[in-house]
PDB file of C-alpha atoms in Angstrom:
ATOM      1  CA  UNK A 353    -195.055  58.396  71.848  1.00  0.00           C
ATOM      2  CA  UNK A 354    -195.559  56.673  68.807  1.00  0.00           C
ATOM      3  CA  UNK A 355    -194.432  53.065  70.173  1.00  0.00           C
ATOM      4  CA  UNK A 356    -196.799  53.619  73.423  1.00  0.00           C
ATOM      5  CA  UNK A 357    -199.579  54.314  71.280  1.00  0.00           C
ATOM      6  CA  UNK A 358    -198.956  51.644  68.896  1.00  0.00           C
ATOM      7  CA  UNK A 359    -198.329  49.342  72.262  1.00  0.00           C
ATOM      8  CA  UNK A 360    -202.130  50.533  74.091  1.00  0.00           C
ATOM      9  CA  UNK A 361    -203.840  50.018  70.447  1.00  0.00           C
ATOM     10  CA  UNK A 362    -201.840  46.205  70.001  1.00  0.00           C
ATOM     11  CA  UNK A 363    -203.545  45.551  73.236  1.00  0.00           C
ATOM     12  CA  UNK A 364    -206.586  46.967  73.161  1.00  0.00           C
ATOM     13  CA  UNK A 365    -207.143  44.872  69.873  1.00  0.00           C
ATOM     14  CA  UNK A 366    -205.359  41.637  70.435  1.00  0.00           C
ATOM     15  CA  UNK A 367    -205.615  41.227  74.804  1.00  0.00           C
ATOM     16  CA  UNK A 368    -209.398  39.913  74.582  1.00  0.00           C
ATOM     17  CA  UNK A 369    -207.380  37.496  72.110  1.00  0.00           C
ATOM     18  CA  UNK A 370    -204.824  36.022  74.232  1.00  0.00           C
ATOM     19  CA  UNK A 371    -207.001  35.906  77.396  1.00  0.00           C
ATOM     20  CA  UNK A 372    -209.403  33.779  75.408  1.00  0.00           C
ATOM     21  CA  UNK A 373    -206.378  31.570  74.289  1.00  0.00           C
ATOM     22  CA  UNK A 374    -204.953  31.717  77.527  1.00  0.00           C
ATOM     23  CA  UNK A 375    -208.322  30.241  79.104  1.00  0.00           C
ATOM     24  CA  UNK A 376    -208.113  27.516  75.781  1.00  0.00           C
ATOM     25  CA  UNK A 377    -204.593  26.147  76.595  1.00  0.00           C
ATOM     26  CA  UNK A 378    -205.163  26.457  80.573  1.00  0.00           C
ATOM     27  CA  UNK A 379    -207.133  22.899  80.759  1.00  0.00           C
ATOM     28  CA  UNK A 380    -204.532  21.117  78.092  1.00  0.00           C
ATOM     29  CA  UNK A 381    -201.302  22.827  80.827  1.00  0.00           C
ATOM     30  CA  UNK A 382    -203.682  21.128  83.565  1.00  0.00           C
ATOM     31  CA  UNK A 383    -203.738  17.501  81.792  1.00  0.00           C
ATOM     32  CA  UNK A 384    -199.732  17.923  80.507  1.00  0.00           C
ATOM     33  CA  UNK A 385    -198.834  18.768  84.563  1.00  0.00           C
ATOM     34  CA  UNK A 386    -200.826  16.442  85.832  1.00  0.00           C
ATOM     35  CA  UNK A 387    -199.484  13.528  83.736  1.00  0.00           C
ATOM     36  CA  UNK A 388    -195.875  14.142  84.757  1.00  0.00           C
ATOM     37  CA  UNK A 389    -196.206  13.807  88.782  1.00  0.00           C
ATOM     38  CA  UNK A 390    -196.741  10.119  89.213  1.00  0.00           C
ATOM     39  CA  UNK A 391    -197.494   9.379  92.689  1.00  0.00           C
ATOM     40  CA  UNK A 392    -198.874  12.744  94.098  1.00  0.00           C
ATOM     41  CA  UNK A 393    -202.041  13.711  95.010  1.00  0.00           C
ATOM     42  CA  UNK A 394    -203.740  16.287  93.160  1.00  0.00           C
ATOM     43  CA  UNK A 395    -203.869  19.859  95.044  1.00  0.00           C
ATOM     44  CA  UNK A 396    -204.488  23.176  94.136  1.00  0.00           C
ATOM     45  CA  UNK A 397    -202.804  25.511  93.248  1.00  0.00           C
ATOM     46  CA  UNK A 398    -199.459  23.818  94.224  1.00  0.00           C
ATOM     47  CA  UNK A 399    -200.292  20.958  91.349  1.00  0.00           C
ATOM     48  CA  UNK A 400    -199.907  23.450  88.810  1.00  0.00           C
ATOM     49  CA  UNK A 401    -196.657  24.449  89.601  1.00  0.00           C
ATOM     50  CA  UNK A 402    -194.666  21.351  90.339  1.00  0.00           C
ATOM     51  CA  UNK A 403    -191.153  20.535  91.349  1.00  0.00           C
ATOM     52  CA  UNK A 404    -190.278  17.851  90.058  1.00  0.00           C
ATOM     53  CA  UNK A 405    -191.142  16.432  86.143  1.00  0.00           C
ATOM     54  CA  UNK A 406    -191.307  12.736  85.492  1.00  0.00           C
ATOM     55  CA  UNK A 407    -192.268  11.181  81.935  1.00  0.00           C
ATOM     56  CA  UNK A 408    -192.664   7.447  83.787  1.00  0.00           C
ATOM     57  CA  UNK A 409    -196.490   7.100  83.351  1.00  0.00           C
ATOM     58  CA  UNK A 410    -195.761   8.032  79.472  1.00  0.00           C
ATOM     59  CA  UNK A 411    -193.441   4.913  79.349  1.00  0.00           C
ATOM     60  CA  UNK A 412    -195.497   2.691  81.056  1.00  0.00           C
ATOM     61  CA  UNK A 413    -198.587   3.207  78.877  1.00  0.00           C
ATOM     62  CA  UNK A 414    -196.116   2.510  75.792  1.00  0.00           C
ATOM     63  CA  UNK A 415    -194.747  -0.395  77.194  1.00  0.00           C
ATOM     64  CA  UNK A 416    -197.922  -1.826  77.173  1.00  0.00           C
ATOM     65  CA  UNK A 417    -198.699  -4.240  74.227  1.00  0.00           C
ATOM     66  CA  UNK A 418    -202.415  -2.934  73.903  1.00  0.00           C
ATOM     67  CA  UNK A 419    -201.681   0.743  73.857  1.00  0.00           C
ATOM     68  CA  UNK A 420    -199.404   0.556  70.391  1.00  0.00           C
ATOM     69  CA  UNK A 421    -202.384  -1.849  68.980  1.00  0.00           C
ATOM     70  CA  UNK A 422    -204.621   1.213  69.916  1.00  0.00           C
ATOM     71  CA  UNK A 423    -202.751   3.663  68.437  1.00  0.00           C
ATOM     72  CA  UNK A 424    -202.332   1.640  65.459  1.00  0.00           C
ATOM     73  CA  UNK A 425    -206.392   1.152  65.390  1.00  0.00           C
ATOM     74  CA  UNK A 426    -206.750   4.747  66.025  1.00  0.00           C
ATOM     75  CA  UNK A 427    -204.660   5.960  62.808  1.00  0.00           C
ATOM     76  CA  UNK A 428    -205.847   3.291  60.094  1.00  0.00           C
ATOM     77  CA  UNK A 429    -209.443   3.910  61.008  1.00  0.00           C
ATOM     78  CA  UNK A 430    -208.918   7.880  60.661  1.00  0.00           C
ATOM     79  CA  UNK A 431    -206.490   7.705  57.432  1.00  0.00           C
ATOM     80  CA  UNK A 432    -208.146   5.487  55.663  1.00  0.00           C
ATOM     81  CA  UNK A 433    -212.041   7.194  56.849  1.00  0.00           C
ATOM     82  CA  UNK A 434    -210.362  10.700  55.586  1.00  0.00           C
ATOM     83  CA  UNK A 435    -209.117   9.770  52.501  1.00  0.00           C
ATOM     84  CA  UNK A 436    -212.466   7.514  51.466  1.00  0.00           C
ATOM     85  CA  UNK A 437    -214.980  10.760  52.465  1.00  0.00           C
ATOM     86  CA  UNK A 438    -213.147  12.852  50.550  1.00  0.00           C
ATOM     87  CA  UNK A 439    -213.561  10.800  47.431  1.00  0.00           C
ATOM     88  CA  UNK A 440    -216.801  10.211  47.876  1.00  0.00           C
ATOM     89  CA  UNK A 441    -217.599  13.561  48.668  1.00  0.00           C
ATOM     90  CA  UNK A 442    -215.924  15.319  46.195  1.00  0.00           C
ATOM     91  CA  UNK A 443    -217.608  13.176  43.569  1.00  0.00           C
ATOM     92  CA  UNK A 444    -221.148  13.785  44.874  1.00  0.00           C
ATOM     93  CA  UNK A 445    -220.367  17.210  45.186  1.00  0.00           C
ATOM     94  CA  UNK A 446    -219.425  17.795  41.556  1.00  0.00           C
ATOM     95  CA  UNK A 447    -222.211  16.072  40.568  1.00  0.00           C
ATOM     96  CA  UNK A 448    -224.903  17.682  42.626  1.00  0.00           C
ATOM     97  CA  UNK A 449    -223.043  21.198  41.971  1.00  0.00           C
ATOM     98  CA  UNK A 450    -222.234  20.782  38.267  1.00  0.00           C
ATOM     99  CA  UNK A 451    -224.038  17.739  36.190  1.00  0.00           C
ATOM    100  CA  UNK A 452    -227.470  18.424  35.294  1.00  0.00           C
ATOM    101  CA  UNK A 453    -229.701  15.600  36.037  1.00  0.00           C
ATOM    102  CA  UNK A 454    -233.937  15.421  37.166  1.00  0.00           C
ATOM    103  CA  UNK A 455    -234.173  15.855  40.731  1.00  0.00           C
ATOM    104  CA  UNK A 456    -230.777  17.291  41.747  1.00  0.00           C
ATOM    105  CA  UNK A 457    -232.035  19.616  44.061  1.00  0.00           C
ATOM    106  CA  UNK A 458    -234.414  17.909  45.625  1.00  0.00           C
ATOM    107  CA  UNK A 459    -232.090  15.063  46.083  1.00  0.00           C
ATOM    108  CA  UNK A 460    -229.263  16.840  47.708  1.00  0.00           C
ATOM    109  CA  UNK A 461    -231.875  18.188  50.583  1.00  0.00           C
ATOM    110  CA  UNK A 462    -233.167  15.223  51.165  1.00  0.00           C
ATOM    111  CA  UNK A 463    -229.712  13.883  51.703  1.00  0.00           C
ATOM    112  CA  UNK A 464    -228.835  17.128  53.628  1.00  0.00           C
ATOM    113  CA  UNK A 465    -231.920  16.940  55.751  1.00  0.00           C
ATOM    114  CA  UNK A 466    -230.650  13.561  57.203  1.00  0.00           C
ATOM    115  CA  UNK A 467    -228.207  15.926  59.491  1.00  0.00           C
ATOM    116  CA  UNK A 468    -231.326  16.594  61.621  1.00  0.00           C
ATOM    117  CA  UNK A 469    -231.846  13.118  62.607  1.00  0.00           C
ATOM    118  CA  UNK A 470    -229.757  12.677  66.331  1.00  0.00           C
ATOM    119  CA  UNK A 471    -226.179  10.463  65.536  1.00  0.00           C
ATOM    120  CA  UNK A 472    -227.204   8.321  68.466  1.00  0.00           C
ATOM    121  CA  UNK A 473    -230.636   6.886  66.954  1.00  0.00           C
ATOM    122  CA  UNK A 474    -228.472   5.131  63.881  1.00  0.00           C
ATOM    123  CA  UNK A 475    -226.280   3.242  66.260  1.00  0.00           C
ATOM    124  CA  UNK A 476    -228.237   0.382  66.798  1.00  0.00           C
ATOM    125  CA  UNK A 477    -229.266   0.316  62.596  1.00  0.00           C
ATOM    126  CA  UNK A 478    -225.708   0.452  62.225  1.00  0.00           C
ATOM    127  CA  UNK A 479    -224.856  -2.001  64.648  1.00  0.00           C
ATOM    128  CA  UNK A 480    -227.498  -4.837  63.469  1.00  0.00           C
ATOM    129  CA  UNK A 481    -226.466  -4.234  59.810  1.00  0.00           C
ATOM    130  CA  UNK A 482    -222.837  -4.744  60.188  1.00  0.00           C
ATOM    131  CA  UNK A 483    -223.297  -7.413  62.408  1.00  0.00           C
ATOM    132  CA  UNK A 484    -225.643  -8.853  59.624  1.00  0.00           C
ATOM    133  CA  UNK A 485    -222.906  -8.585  57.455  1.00  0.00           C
ATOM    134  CA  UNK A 486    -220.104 -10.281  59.364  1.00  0.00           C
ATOM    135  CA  UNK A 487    -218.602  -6.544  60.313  1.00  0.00           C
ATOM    136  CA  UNK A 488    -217.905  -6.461  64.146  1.00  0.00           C
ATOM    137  CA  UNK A 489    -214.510  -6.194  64.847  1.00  0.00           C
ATOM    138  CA  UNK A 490    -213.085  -5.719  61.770  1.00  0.00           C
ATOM    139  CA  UNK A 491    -211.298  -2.270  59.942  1.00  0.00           C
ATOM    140  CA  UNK A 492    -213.969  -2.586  57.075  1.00  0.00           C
ATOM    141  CA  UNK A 493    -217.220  -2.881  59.891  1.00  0.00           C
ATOM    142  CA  UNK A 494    -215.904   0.152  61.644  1.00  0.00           C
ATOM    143  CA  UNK A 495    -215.161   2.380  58.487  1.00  0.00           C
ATOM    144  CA  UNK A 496    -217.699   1.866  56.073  1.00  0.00           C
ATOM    145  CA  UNK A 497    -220.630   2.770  58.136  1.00  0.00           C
ATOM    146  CA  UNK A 498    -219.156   6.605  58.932  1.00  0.00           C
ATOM    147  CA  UNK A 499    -218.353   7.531  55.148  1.00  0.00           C
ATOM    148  CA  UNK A 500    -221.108   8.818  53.970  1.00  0.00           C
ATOM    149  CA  UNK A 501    -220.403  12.106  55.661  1.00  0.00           C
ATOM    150  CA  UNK A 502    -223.319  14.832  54.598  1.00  0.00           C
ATOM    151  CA  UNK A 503    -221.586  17.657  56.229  1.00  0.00           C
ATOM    152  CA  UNK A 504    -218.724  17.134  53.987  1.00  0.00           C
ATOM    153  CA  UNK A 505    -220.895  16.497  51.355  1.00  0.00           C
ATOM    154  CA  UNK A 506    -222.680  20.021  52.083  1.00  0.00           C
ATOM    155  CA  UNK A 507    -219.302  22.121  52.163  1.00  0.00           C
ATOM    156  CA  UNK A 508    -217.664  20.516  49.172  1.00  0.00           C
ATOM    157  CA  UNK A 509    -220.483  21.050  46.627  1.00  0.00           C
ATOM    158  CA  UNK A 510    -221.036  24.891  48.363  1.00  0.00           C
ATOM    159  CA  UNK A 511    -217.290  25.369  47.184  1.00  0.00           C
ATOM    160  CA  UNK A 512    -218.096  23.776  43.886  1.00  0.00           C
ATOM    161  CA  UNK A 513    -220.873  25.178  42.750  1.00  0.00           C
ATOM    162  CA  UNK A 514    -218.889  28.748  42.924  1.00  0.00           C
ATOM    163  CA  UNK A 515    -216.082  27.696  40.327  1.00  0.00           C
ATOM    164  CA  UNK A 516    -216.924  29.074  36.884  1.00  0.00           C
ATOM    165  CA  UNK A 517    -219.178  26.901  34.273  1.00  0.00           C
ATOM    166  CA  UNK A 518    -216.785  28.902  31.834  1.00  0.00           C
ATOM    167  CA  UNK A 519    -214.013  26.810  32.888  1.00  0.00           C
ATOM    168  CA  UNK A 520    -215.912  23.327  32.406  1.00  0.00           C
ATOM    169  CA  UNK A 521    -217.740  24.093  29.365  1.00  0.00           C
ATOM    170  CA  UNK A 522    -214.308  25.083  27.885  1.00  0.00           C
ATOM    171  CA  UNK A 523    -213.098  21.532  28.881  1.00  0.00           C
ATOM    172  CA  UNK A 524    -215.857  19.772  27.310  1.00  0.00           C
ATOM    173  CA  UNK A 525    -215.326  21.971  24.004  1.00  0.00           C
ATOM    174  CA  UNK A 526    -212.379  20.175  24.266  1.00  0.00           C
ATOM    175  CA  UNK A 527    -213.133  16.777  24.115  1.00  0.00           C
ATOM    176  CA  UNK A 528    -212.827  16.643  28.384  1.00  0.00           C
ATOM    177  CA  UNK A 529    -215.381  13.947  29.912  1.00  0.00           C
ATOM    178  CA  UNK A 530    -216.753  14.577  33.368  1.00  0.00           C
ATOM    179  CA  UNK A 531    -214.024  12.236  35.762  1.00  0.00           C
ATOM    180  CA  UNK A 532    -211.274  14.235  33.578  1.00  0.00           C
ATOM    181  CA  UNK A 533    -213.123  17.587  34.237  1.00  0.00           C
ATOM    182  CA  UNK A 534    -213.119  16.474  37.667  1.00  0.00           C
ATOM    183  CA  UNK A 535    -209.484  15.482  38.563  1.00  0.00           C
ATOM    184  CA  UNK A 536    -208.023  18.394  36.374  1.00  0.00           C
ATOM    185  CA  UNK A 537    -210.289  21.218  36.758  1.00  0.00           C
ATOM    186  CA  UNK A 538    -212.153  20.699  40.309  1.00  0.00           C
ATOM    187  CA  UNK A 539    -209.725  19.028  42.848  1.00  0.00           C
ATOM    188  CA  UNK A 540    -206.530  21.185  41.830  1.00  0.00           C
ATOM    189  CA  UNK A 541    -209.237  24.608  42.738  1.00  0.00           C
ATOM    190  CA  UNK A 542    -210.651  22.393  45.560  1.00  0.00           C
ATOM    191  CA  UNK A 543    -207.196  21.898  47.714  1.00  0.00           C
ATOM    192  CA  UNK A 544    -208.333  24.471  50.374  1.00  0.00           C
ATOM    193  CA  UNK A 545    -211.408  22.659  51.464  1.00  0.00           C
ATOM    194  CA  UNK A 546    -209.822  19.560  50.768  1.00  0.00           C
ATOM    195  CA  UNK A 547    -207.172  20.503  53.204  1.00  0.00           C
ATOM    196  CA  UNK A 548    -209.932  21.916  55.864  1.00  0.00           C
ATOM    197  CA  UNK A 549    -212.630  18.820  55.538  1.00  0.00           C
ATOM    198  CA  UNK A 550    -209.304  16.987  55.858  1.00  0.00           C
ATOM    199  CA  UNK A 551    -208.715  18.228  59.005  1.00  0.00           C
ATOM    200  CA  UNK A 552    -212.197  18.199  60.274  1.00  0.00           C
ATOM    201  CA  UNK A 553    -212.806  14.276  59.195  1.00  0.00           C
ATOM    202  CA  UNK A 554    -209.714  13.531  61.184  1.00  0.00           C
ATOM    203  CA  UNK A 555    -210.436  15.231  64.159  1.00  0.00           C
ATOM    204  CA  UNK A 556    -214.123  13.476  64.231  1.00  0.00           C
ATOM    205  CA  UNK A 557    -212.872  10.513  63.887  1.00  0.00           C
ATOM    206  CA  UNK A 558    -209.772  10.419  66.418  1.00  0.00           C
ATOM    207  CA  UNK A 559    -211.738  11.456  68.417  1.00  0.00           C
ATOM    208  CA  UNK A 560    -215.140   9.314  67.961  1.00  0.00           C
ATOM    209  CA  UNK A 561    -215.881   7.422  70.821  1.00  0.00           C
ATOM    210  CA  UNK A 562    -219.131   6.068  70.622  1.00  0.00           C
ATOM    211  CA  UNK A 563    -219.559   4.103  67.205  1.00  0.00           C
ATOM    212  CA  UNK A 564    -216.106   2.329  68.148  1.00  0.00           C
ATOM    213  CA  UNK A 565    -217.654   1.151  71.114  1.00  0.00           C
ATOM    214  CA  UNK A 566    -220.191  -0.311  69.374  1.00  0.00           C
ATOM    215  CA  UNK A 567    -218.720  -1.749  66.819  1.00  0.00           C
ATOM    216  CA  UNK A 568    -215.539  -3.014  68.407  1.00  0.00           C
ATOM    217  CA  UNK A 569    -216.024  -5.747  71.326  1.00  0.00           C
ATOM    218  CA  UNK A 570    -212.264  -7.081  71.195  1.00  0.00           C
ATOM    219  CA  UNK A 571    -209.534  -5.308  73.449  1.00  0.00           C
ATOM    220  CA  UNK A 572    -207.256  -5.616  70.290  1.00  0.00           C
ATOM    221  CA  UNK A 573    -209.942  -3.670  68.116  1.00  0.00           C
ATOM    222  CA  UNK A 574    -210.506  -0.636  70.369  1.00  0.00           C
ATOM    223  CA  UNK A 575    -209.769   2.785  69.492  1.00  0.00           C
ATOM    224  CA  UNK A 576    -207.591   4.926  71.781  1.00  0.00           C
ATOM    225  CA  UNK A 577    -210.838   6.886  73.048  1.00  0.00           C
ATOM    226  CA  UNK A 578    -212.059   3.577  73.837  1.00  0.00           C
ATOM    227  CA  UNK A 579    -208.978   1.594  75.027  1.00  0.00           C
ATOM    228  CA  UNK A 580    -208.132   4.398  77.346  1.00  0.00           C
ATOM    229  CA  UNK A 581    -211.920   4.489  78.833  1.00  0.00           C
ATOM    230  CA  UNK A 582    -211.111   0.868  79.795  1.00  0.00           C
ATOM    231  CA  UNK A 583    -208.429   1.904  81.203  1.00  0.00           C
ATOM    232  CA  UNK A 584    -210.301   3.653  84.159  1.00  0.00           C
ATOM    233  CA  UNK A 585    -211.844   0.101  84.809  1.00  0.00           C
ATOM    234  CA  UNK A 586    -208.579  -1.080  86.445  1.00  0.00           C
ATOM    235  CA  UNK A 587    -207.119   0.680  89.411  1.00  0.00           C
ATOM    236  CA  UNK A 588    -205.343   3.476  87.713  1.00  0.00           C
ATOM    237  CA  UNK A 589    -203.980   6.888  88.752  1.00  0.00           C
ATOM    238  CA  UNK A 590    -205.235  10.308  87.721  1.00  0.00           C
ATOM    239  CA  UNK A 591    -201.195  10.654  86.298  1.00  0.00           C
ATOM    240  CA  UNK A 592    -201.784   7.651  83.650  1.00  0.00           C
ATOM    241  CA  UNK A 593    -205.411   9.038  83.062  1.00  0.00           C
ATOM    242  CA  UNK A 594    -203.623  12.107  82.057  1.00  0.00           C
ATOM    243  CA  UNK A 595    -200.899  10.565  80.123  1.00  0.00           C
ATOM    244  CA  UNK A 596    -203.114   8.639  77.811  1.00  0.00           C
ATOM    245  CA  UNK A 597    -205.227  12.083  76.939  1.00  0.00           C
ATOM    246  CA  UNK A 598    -201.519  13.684  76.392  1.00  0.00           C
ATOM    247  CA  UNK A 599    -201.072  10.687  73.959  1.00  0.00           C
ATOM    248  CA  UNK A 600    -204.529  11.067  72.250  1.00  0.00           C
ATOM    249  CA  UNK A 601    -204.190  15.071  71.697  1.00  0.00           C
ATOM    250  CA  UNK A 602    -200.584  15.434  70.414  1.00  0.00           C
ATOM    251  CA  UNK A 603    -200.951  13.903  66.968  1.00  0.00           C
ATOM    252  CA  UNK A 604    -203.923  15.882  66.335  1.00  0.00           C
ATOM    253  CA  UNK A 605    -202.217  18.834  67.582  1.00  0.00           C
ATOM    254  CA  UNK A 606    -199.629  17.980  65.533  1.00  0.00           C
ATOM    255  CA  UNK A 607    -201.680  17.727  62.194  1.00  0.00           C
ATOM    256  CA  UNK A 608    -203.808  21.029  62.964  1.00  0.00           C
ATOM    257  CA  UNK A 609    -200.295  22.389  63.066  1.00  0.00           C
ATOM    258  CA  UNK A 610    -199.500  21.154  59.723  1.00  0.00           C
ATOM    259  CA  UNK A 611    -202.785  21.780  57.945  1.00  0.00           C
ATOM    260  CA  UNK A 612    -203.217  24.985  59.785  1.00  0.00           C
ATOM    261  CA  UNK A 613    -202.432  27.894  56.704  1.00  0.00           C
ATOM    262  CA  UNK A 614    -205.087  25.168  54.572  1.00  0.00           C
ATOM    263  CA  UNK A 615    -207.200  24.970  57.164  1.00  0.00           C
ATOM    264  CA  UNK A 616    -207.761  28.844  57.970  1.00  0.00           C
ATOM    265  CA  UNK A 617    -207.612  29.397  53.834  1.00  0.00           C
ATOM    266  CA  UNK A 618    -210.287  26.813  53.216  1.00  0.00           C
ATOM    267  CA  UNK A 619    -212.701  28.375  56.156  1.00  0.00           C
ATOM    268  CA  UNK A 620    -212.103  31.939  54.610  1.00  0.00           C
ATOM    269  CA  UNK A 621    -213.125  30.960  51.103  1.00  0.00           C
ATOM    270  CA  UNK A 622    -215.814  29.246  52.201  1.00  0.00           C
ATOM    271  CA  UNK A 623    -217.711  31.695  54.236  1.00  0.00           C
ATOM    272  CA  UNK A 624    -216.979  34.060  51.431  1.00  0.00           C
ATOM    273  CA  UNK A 625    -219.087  31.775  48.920  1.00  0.00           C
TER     274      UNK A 625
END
């Protein structure tokens, strides 16, 4: 009696749950099926179930010089953008949550209030400057113009500003300056929303599509989003349409996995601040 009552109560809380997962994954089974039957036409339902599995159009789209120049693209641009916001972030944030200087408040506003203009009205600012500059088609033109990220910015110095003065005045009692205050008193207390603006950076810029367009006119400089968009300029099948997104989403997948315990942790915290 016990077990069927624990059973109905299990899914009476947790079957809204998995339905809503269940509808999640459903379009990601769709793209994975699709991408392994080469040849057919696409029909439903029988599509979704099929008979045979091939993992040819996966081969072919790795066989192809351009594709591992992509995916090479694709991970230094999103490394190296993660790991430059999160310096720069953390710094402002420690500064706008914890040194005391005229006009910190009214400063950080005005650099939050920037959110509200539309992303798509500073591509062609950002496109004449870097052009200006000698930055089309380079790493350098298509990373520095995204690191100034002000949500990051926003959620780092929230989680700052909770962590005790007690902790930083005792530091500077003893003899601490503000850079050692920083790297052994904030980051080691920041690793959860380091972990989850981590994640978050990465995923934007995998997955950015539009300022890599812009900013990358060479074949050999485009970003998988990009390179695979091209990609439905030539006479290709919905199978090695599929395959490429399959390509695109498993590393992300892959580091959500990873960062996932971080991830969750650093979202808690947060909304508790």
């Amino acid at each position: 009696m016990r077990r069927t009552m624990s059973l109905r109560r299990g899914l009476w809380n947790h079957g809204p749950l998995l339905l809503v997962a269940l509808i999640t994954i459903f379009p990601f089974y769709v793209m994975f099926v699709l991408s392994v039957q080469p040849g057919q036409a696409f029909e439903l339902p029988g599509s979704l179930w099929p008979s045979s599995v091939s993992f040819e159009e996966f081969v072919r789209l790795l066989a192809r010089g351009e594709m591992g120049r992509w995916l090479l693209n694709t991970v230094i641009y999103s490394v190296v953008s993660v790991v430059v916001v999160l310096i720069l972030a953390s710094l402002a944030a420690y500064a706008f949550a914890k040194v005391r200087f005229p006009g910190r408040e009214l400063t950080f506003w005005l650099i939050v209030s920037m959110v509200m203009i539309p992303y798509h009205l500073t591509l062609i600012p950002k496109f004449l400057l870097v052009s200006a500059v000698g930055g089309l088609n380079t790493y350098w033109g298509l990373i520095l113009p995204t690191v100034a990220n002000i949500q990051a910015l926003f959620l780092m110095r929230q989680f700052i500003a909770e962590i005790p003065d007690e902790l930083i005045e005792a530091a500077r009692v003893d003899g601490a300056g503000d850079l050692r205050i920083f790297w052994s008193i904030i980051l080691p207390q920041c690793k959860p929303i380091l972990a989850t603006m981590s994640t978050f950076v990465f995923l934007w810029h995998w997955n950015d599509f539009l300022w890599p367009l812009v900013g990358a006119q060479r074949s050999d400089m485009y970003m998988l989003t990009v390179g695979l968009a091209s990609l439905n300029q030539e006479e290709t099948s919905l199978a090695t349409t599929m395959a490429g997104s399959v390509i695109t989403f498993v590393p992300i997948f892959i580091i959500f996995m990873l960062a996932q315990r971080y991830f969750v942790q650093g979202v808690v915290m947060t909304g508790i601040k």
